[in-house]
Amino acid sequence: FLSIFFSNCIVGKCDEVLATPLSHTAFTSSSVYSGGYGAGYAKLNRRGGAGGWSPGDTDRYQWLQVDLGTRKQVTFIATQGRYSSSDWTTQYRLLYSDTGKNWRPYRQDGNIWAFSGNSNSESVVRHDLQHAIITRYVRIIPLEWSEEGRIGLRVEVYGCSYWADVINFEGQGVISYRFKMKKMKILKDVISLKFKTTASNGVLLHGEGQQGDYISLELKRSKLLLMINLGSNQYGSILGHTSVTSGSLLDDDHWHSVIIERYRRNVNFTLDLHTQHFRTNGEFDHLDLDYEISFGGMPFSAKPSSGGRENFVGCMEGITYNGDNITNLVKRKKIDTSSFRNLTFSCSETHSFPLFFNATSFLRLPGLSDSDTLSVSLSFRTWNPSGLLLYTALADGVVEVGLTEGKVTVYINVTQKKNMRIDISSGSGLNDGQWHNVYLHALENCAMLTIDGDEASTVRTVIPIQIRTGGQYYFGGYFLRTNTPPAQRSFQGCMQLIHVDDQLADLVAVEQGNMGTFENVSLDMCAIIDRCVPNHCEHRGRCSQTWDSFSCSCNGTGYTGATCHTSVYEQSCEEYKHLGKTSGTYWIDPDGSGPVGPFKVNCNMTEDKVWTTVRNNLSPQTSVTGSDLEGKAVLQLNYNMSTEQVTAIMGSAEYCEQHVAYACRMSRLLNTPEGSPLTWWVGRANERHFYWGGSGPGIQKCACGIERNCTNPKYYCNCDADQTRWREDAGLLVYKDHLPVSQVVVGDTNRAGSEAKLTVGPLRCQGDGNYWNAASFNTPGSYLHFPTFQGETSADISFYFKTSSSYGVFLENLGNADFIRLELKAATLVSFSFDVGNGLVELSVRSSTPLNDDQWHRVVAERNVKEAVLQLDGHYKEVRPAPPQGHTRLELYSQLYVGASGGQRGFLGCIRALKMNGVTLDLEERAKVTPGVKPGCSGHCTSYGQHCRNGGQCMEKYNGYSCDCTLTRIVTLNMSWYFFFQLYTSLSSLLPTEGNLTQEELVFSFSTSNAPSILVYISSRTQDYLAVVLRNNGTLQIRYSLGGLREPFTIDLDQRNMANGQPHHINISRQERNVRLQLDHYPPVSYTLPDDSDTQFNLVKTIFLGKVFETGQIDPVLIEKYNTPGFVGCLSRVHFNNIAPLKAALRSGIVAPVTTQGILVESNCGASPLTISPMAAANDPWHMDSAGAVFPFNEERVSRDGVDQNSAVIGGIIAVVIFTILCTLVFLIRHMFRHKGSYHTNEAKGAESADCADAAIIVNDPAFTETIDESKKEWFI
């Protein structure tokens, strides 16, 4: 959801010169050094007068002011020193105002910003404002100046015109915008307005409907509260009320901009350029409003329950509602405004004159001397819990009013005859940033303290003393040496409406120097900052603040760090396993610093893969009773976590499952084969699903329907037979995108005699793909690139690396000037460097041992507005606090580079589990299409081999490792083992990780009388494969797909029917592009892969014999033409690169490294192929001339006319030699491998337990949705 909104400004360039065209009278200043130094000469690049403005005094109370005539949009500012002089300003502050009063300082990155100025008198220094300002008056306050001379300044202001219709609200009038139709059903809203006020409460807009929908925007304790309800139901199961708070200190009488953009349930709520994105509660999308929407207060048609809320007092401008300019309609009298007593289109002036105090400020005001009554009142706002508000000396004693732990305390100390101290206090939590009023009245024998005008809570005390005032009152601080110094030394905050002796102090006279004195007080300005808005404390951390800083309390959040950014928990059960933990219940946080919070799961670490279990509240064998109005029984399942948390687990898991069981008696389930389903379950995204455990999406069947063993073969579920005996349909749901089960709707339990019991097991997920997501960088110039990293105010980066190099850049992202970089700088040194505009910051952590030891090491880096942290291997750490003032936003524009950077030394080695702000970067996918980078990484066993216990052997994998718990020897090759394959029989074996093959050899024998079929299929973790198939006519075809070609490279042997029941022997070997093929006793023939073809067989995975049961993207030609019904016959002597899967199938006492589907029988069917004399070339269907193939291994050709009389003799000799060599090889291989370890697979979960081929398809490919046609006869009975 995204929209772009323009309001009250000119679209296009906004860089007009605004100050230079003005007259001299538009420039004013605090003072002038002499006649030629006046403010009117302070125009950029002008030399009139003395060449610029210089004040009479050189201190921080000086200012230069420009009146732009009308409100303008200001976008940047430029300064010079005084022409040809030693006078210039090196640092200044920018104030702005619509009225020339109540000034507002320009803020950036959460602070009152100080602009850098000039270093000489002639150069121009320009600053683009991070956010444009709307103002009429601009005031520049010099903070630092030339050490060689005085303050000197010439200035230019750039921007453009600005206009807006303004309406003044006095608290009575309300604008009611009537709709054209009585009822509006609104899917999309765009509402915008600007307001300014001195009131802390008031309704800005409100609309509601009779059905309970509403939208309301109001000020509440100087914060903006947006409330939306798109609808709730009468039963209370759907609650639509949503409230969001934004901003703070909005009663400052300055303009604030609001934009509300809604599309369905998605809302953007923007206040002063800070946007909050949220989704409304409930399930409805439309906002149903009746009659009208009101601005400035509650509509007259509002429900009585909506009353009691104050109307808005202040000014609004630029009110628009869904494209209609409300302020313009009001001005044109198109809207009824009769509720206004006096409708005006200009803002009324306020009479407040605020004062801004810092730690070294004080204000002295005169009062009556020797009076027997002390009467003082003031309003203040602050964040500090303690501070001095007032100090005055009596004729004999002192009176001190201050804040102590958020309450107002008064100390009266009188020493007429003896020391007497009277303490009174009132209020609590007064350091909340709101305006609070304090009134102290003391006279003889009595003192009263009132807070916020609440007479009922006034504190009165009897004081047996006589008051005699001293005549001088100090506000905010007192720094003179006295015998009785105040307990509180300073106040930091704002004051206004100061009364002394019941008279309002004339602070304008103080500013003009006509009354009282002050020091370091900013007059006519309240620049208090709420450092907790926006809240930098993440994950529900609680923000607290003082005058110049904030802190976060992370207790109970599950996060830690200066801003509660970093999770204290691991991200998966897999990580706990590698920390040496055992099975149990653990807190996990799958997205780390992301928005999904931590939660408890059960971790089962007893198997090679770690299982994560999430339980629900449904008891096993829950009886299904009752029904709704539609005759359905609805069972709602709740998990001990949110939907987002469950989704986070499944997003990183390699496999998930959930067991469901429906026990029935006269209660049908799916109503198969042709009826509408009576029962269904609801999964993720609230979608209904009409398949049951053991089946798959799109197949309205139960497990028995897939396996063809239902109680009644006419039905696809046991329960659909509608029998009076108890039956059950049970199985696993394994399609991740549909899990978990959140609701089950049962529709056939309302008949007489119908009974059902439901079981929904826990959600179980296996593996953590994010933890093992890795890439190998093989050349110094290789890198992966990703979109720009978005971590402006908060960023965390974590990853594992291993290398044998002593240097290299892990990652880098650049901006115009900002950047962030992580680097291995030396064999023992890791560096984290960045620049957010305050200069280079570099953190370094040194290890006591070398990091280039080819072991895994973990790096964690974090940077936020409070600090930067670098941690290595959980032991070595450096923390660097952020500067109290300065830039805080990291602005990056380039792509994120992983593994190298421009001009830097590239990284050589492996990086895995790279996570940035809770998001795992998919290194493997990028590596697949990037030269010099390979997906995955080897060498996991060097770091994690110790986790294989009890003598288990660590086995390297493409994305991790596994533990081989079998015997550490391998059986020798045995040429006498043969296996008979029946229909639907398949044998598959996971191949050991050998990286990317550039050469391989496949040897096997077979005999069959059936075609078509797949003899051998070797798959990979990419789309590369090698397949040997029998076509319909019994001829052989070899298919190579190594990438680079649109279609696989095929070798067709069209001259002979190989499905003749005779045994045949095939030998296929490849080296780079050269493929060598030998069939039976015929001479080998060579072929060459096309130039466009790749030469690497990437990441070989599994060898399938007889039939393919693999999921994922498989060549459709193989599946459609050759995979059905399957191979029937004999296979023997199969080995691929010295791996012999058939032998492993009969290894007794050891877990076999193969998976068998169907019936596999040891047999003597594999007699050796017939040995016959070579044919003459003229009669040999296998003969090819040199145009079609090259025969590098057979230099002597068979003559074309078949006259060679010695061919039979030569053939016999060759056969004897080959036989001798083979026997020798057999002996050597048996000798070499007699002590070798056996080899295991990680076949898809559940395939080994399937009873038939179709069940295996569903288990191995849960997304398989093709309806299985019975006419294909693929059911195993």
PDB file of C-alpha atoms in Angstrom, residues 319-459:
ATOM      1  CA  ILE A 319      -8.135  20.536   5.092  1.00  0.00           C
ATOM      2  CA  THR A 320      -8.814  17.993   2.336  1.00  0.00           C
ATOM      3  CA  TYR A 321     -11.040  14.944   2.415  1.00  0.00           C
ATOM      4  CA  ASN A 322     -10.781  12.412  -0.414  1.00  0.00           C
ATOM      5  CA  GLY A 323      -9.894  15.085  -2.952  1.00  0.00           C
ATOM      6  CA  ASP A 324     -12.297  17.796  -1.710  1.00  0.00           C
ATOM      7  CA  ASN A 325     -10.699  21.013  -0.406  1.00  0.00           C
ATOM      8  CA  ILE A 326     -12.790  21.594   2.711  1.00  0.00           C
ATOM      9  CA  THR A 327     -11.252  24.961   3.655  1.00  0.00           C
ATOM     10  CA  ASN A 328     -11.876  26.285   0.158  1.00  0.00           C
ATOM     11  CA  LEU A 329     -15.481  25.076   0.271  1.00  0.00           C
ATOM     12  CA  VAL A 330     -15.949  26.842   3.603  1.00  0.00           C
ATOM     13  CA  LYS A 331     -14.499  30.049   2.224  1.00  0.00           C
ATOM     14  CA  ARG A 332     -16.849  29.845  -0.755  1.00  0.00           C
ATOM     15  CA  LYS A 333     -19.761  29.194   1.645  1.00  0.00           C
ATOM     16  CA  LYS A 334     -20.483  25.790   0.144  1.00  0.00           C
ATOM     17  CA  ILE A 335     -20.581  24.239   3.612  1.00  0.00           C
ATOM     18  CA  ASP A 336     -22.827  25.232   6.487  1.00  0.00           C
ATOM     19  CA  THR A 337     -20.837  27.152   9.121  1.00  0.00           C
ATOM     20  CA  SER A 338     -23.739  28.463  11.190  1.00  0.00           C
ATOM     21  CA  SER A 339     -22.263  26.923  14.355  1.00  0.00           C
ATOM     22  CA  PHE A 340     -19.436  29.493  14.286  1.00  0.00           C
ATOM     23  CA  ARG A 341     -20.121  32.651  16.268  1.00  0.00           C
ATOM     24  CA  ASN A 342     -17.411  34.498  14.369  1.00  0.00           C
ATOM     25  CA  LEU A 343     -15.942  32.674  11.383  1.00  0.00           C
ATOM     26  CA  THR A 344     -12.514  34.118  10.504  1.00  0.00           C
ATOM     27  CA  PHE A 345      -9.921  33.068   7.977  1.00  0.00           C
ATOM     28  CA  SER A 346      -6.872  34.106   9.975  1.00  0.00           C
ATOM     29  CA  CYS A 347      -5.332  32.809  13.155  1.00  0.00           C
ATOM     30  CA  SER A 348      -5.877  34.728  16.371  1.00  0.00           C
ATOM     31  CA  GLU A 349      -2.739  35.861  18.135  1.00  0.00           C
ATOM     32  CA  THR A 350      -1.698  34.241  21.397  1.00  0.00           C
ATOM     33  CA  HIS A 351      -0.355  36.327  24.260  1.00  0.00           C
ATOM     34  CA  SER A 352       2.034  33.818  25.777  1.00  0.00           C
ATOM     35  CA  PHE A 353       5.716  34.652  25.909  1.00  0.00           C
ATOM     36  CA  PRO A 354       7.592  31.424  26.725  1.00  0.00           C
ATOM     37  CA  LEU A 355      11.105  31.243  28.133  1.00  0.00           C
ATOM     38  CA  PHE A 356      13.539  28.444  27.426  1.00  0.00           C
ATOM     39  CA  PHE A 357      16.006  27.487  30.208  1.00  0.00           C
ATOM     40  CA  ASN A 358      19.074  25.293  30.026  1.00  0.00           C
ATOM     41  CA  ALA A 359      21.432  24.095  32.738  1.00  0.00           C
ATOM     42  CA  THR A 360      23.104  27.513  33.107  1.00  0.00           C
ATOM     43  CA  SER A 361      20.072  29.785  32.763  1.00  0.00           C
ATOM     44  CA  PHE A 362      18.305  32.076  35.201  1.00  0.00           C
ATOM     45  CA  LEU A 363      15.877  34.986  35.080  1.00  0.00           C
ATOM     46  CA  ARG A 364      15.719  37.736  37.743  1.00  0.00           C
ATOM     47  CA  LEU A 365      12.529  39.765  38.169  1.00  0.00           C
ATOM     48  CA  PRO A 366      11.775  42.530  40.670  1.00  0.00           C
ATOM     49  CA  GLY A 367       8.928  42.414  43.187  1.00  0.00           C
ATOM     50  CA  LEU A 368       7.604  44.255  46.193  1.00  0.00           C
ATOM     51  CA  SER A 369      10.029  44.636  49.074  1.00  0.00           C
ATOM     52  CA  ASP A 370       9.181  44.201  52.740  1.00  0.00           C
ATOM     53  CA  SER A 371       5.687  42.930  51.918  1.00  0.00           C
ATOM     54  CA  ASP A 372       3.994  40.581  54.371  1.00  0.00           C
ATOM     55  CA  THR A 373       2.534  38.559  51.485  1.00  0.00           C
ATOM     56  CA  LEU A 374       4.399  36.410  48.988  1.00  0.00           C
ATOM     57  CA  SER A 375       2.373  35.594  45.880  1.00  0.00           C
ATOM     58  CA  VAL A 376       4.022  33.915  42.870  1.00  0.00           C
ATOM     59  CA  SER A 377       2.661  31.758  40.062  1.00  0.00           C
ATOM     60  CA  LEU A 378       4.095  30.328  36.859  1.00  0.00           C
ATOM     61  CA  SER A 379       3.545  27.607  34.224  1.00  0.00           C
ATOM     62  CA  PHE A 380       6.320  25.168  33.367  1.00  0.00           C
ATOM     63  CA  ARG A 381       6.992  22.073  31.297  1.00  0.00           C
ATOM     64  CA  THR A 382      10.003  19.797  31.594  1.00  0.00           C
ATOM     65  CA  TRP A 383      11.242  16.215  31.369  1.00  0.00           C
ATOM     66  CA  ASN A 384      13.618  16.442  34.307  1.00  0.00           C
ATOM     67  CA  PRO A 385      12.286  15.074  37.590  1.00  0.00           C
ATOM     68  CA  SER A 386      14.162  17.711  39.606  1.00  0.00           C
ATOM     69  CA  GLY A 387      15.060  21.358  39.172  1.00  0.00           C
ATOM     70  CA  LEU A 388      14.803  24.828  40.722  1.00  0.00           C
ATOM     71  CA  LEU A 389      11.705  26.791  39.693  1.00  0.00           C
ATOM     72  CA  LEU A 390      11.925  29.807  42.025  1.00  0.00           C
ATOM     73  CA  TYR A 391      14.313  31.232  44.592  1.00  0.00           C
ATOM     74  CA  THR A 392      13.787  34.404  46.594  1.00  0.00           C
ATOM     75  CA  ALA A 393      15.449  35.796  49.671  1.00  0.00           C
ATOM     76  CA  LEU A 394      13.230  37.063  52.452  1.00  0.00           C
ATOM     77  CA  ALA A 395      14.176  39.803  54.842  1.00  0.00           C
ATOM     78  CA  ASP A 396      15.176  37.033  57.222  1.00  0.00           C
ATOM     79  CA  GLY A 397      15.284  33.698  55.392  1.00  0.00           C
ATOM     80  CA  VAL A 398      14.646  32.184  51.951  1.00  0.00           C
ATOM     81  CA  VAL A 399      11.813  30.600  49.950  1.00  0.00           C
ATOM     82  CA  GLU A 400      12.629  27.925  47.417  1.00  0.00           C
ATOM     83  CA  VAL A 401      10.173  26.245  44.993  1.00  0.00           C
ATOM     84  CA  GLY A 402      11.402  23.303  42.977  1.00  0.00           C
ATOM     85  CA  LEU A 403      10.707  19.915  41.453  1.00  0.00           C
ATOM     86  CA  THR A 404      11.748  16.857  43.396  1.00  0.00           C
ATOM     87  CA  GLU A 405      11.099  13.439  41.836  1.00  0.00           C
ATOM     88  CA  GLY A 406       8.304  14.883  39.737  1.00  0.00           C
ATOM     89  CA  LYS A 407       6.424  16.738  42.488  1.00  0.00           C
ATOM     90  CA  VAL A 408       6.502  20.409  43.477  1.00  0.00           C
ATOM     91  CA  THR A 409       8.193  21.091  46.787  1.00  0.00           C
ATOM     92  CA  VAL A 410       8.345  24.359  48.752  1.00  0.00           C
ATOM     93  CA  TYR A 411      10.998  25.063  51.372  1.00  0.00           C
ATOM     94  CA  ILE A 412      10.561  28.088  53.631  1.00  0.00           C
ATOM     95  CA  ASN A 413      13.490  28.761  55.910  1.00  0.00           C
ATOM     96  CA  VAL A 414      13.119  31.619  58.401  1.00  0.00           C
ATOM     97  CA  THR A 415      15.794  32.618  60.942  1.00  0.00           C
ATOM     98  CA  GLN A 416      14.131  35.314  63.063  1.00  0.00           C
ATOM     99  CA  LYS A 417      14.952  33.849  66.441  1.00  0.00           C
ATOM    100  CA  LYS A 418      15.969  30.336  65.511  1.00  0.00           C
ATOM    101  CA  ASN A 419      16.227  28.317  62.364  1.00  0.00           C
ATOM    102  CA  MET A 420      12.826  27.078  61.249  1.00  0.00           C
ATOM    103  CA  ARG A 421      12.237  25.099  58.043  1.00  0.00           C
ATOM    104  CA  ILE A 422       8.789  24.396  56.648  1.00  0.00           C
ATOM    105  CA  ASP A 423       8.410  21.864  53.796  1.00  0.00           C
ATOM    106  CA  ILE A 424       5.255  21.397  51.757  1.00  0.00           C
ATOM    107  CA  SER A 425       4.743  19.474  48.504  1.00  0.00           C
ATOM    108  CA  SER A 426       2.026  18.642  46.019  1.00  0.00           C
ATOM    109  CA  GLY A 427       1.448  16.884  42.703  1.00  0.00           C
ATOM    110  CA  SER A 428       3.130  13.883  41.098  1.00  0.00           C
ATOM    111  CA  GLY A 429       4.582  12.994  37.707  1.00  0.00           C
ATOM    112  CA  LEU A 430       4.829  16.661  36.772  1.00  0.00           C
ATOM    113  CA  ASN A 431       7.905  16.023  34.625  1.00  0.00           C
ATOM    114  CA  ASP A 432       5.718  14.606  31.821  1.00  0.00           C
ATOM    115  CA  GLY A 433       6.356  17.401  29.330  1.00  0.00           C
ATOM    116  CA  GLN A 434       2.890  18.935  29.791  1.00  0.00           C
ATOM    117  CA  TRP A 435       2.242  22.502  30.929  1.00  0.00           C
ATOM    118  CA  HIS A 436       1.630  22.678  34.676  1.00  0.00           C
ATOM    119  CA  ASN A 437       0.728  25.697  36.747  1.00  0.00           C
ATOM    120  CA  VAL A 438       2.176  26.394  40.215  1.00  0.00           C
ATOM    121  CA  TYR A 439       0.690  28.971  42.554  1.00  0.00           C
ATOM    122  CA  LEU A 440       2.302  29.778  45.914  1.00  0.00           C
ATOM    123  CA  HIS A 441       0.649  32.150  48.356  1.00  0.00           C
ATOM    124  CA  ALA A 442       2.285  32.770  51.752  1.00  0.00           C
ATOM    125  CA  LEU A 443       1.478  35.256  54.448  1.00  0.00           C
ATOM    126  CA  GLU A 444       1.708  35.438  58.170  1.00  0.00           C
ATOM    127  CA  ASN A 445       0.950  32.064  59.771  1.00  0.00           C
ATOM    128  CA  CYS A 446      -0.265  30.440  56.517  1.00  0.00           C
ATOM    129  CA  ALA A 447       1.046  29.055  53.193  1.00  0.00           C
ATOM    130  CA  MET A 448      -0.915  27.548  50.292  1.00  0.00           C
ATOM    131  CA  LEU A 449       0.354  25.581  47.300  1.00  0.00           C
ATOM    132  CA  THR A 450      -1.955  24.881  44.321  1.00  0.00           C
ATOM    133  CA  ILE A 451      -1.078  22.788  41.269  1.00  0.00           C
ATOM    134  CA  ASP A 452      -2.893  23.164  37.928  1.00  0.00           C
ATOM    135  CA  GLY A 453      -5.654  25.284  39.463  1.00  0.00           C
ATOM    136  CA  ASP A 454      -7.096  22.369  41.403  1.00  0.00           C
ATOM    137  CA  GLU A 455      -8.432  24.133  44.476  1.00  0.00           C
ATOM    138  CA  ALA A 456      -9.652  20.849  45.925  1.00  0.00           C
ATOM    139  CA  SER A 457      -6.093  19.543  46.180  1.00  0.00           C
ATOM    140  CA  THR A 458      -4.553  22.754  47.478  1.00  0.00           C
ATOM    141  CA  VAL A 459      -2.042  22.097  50.241  1.00  0.00           C
TER     142      VAL A 459
END
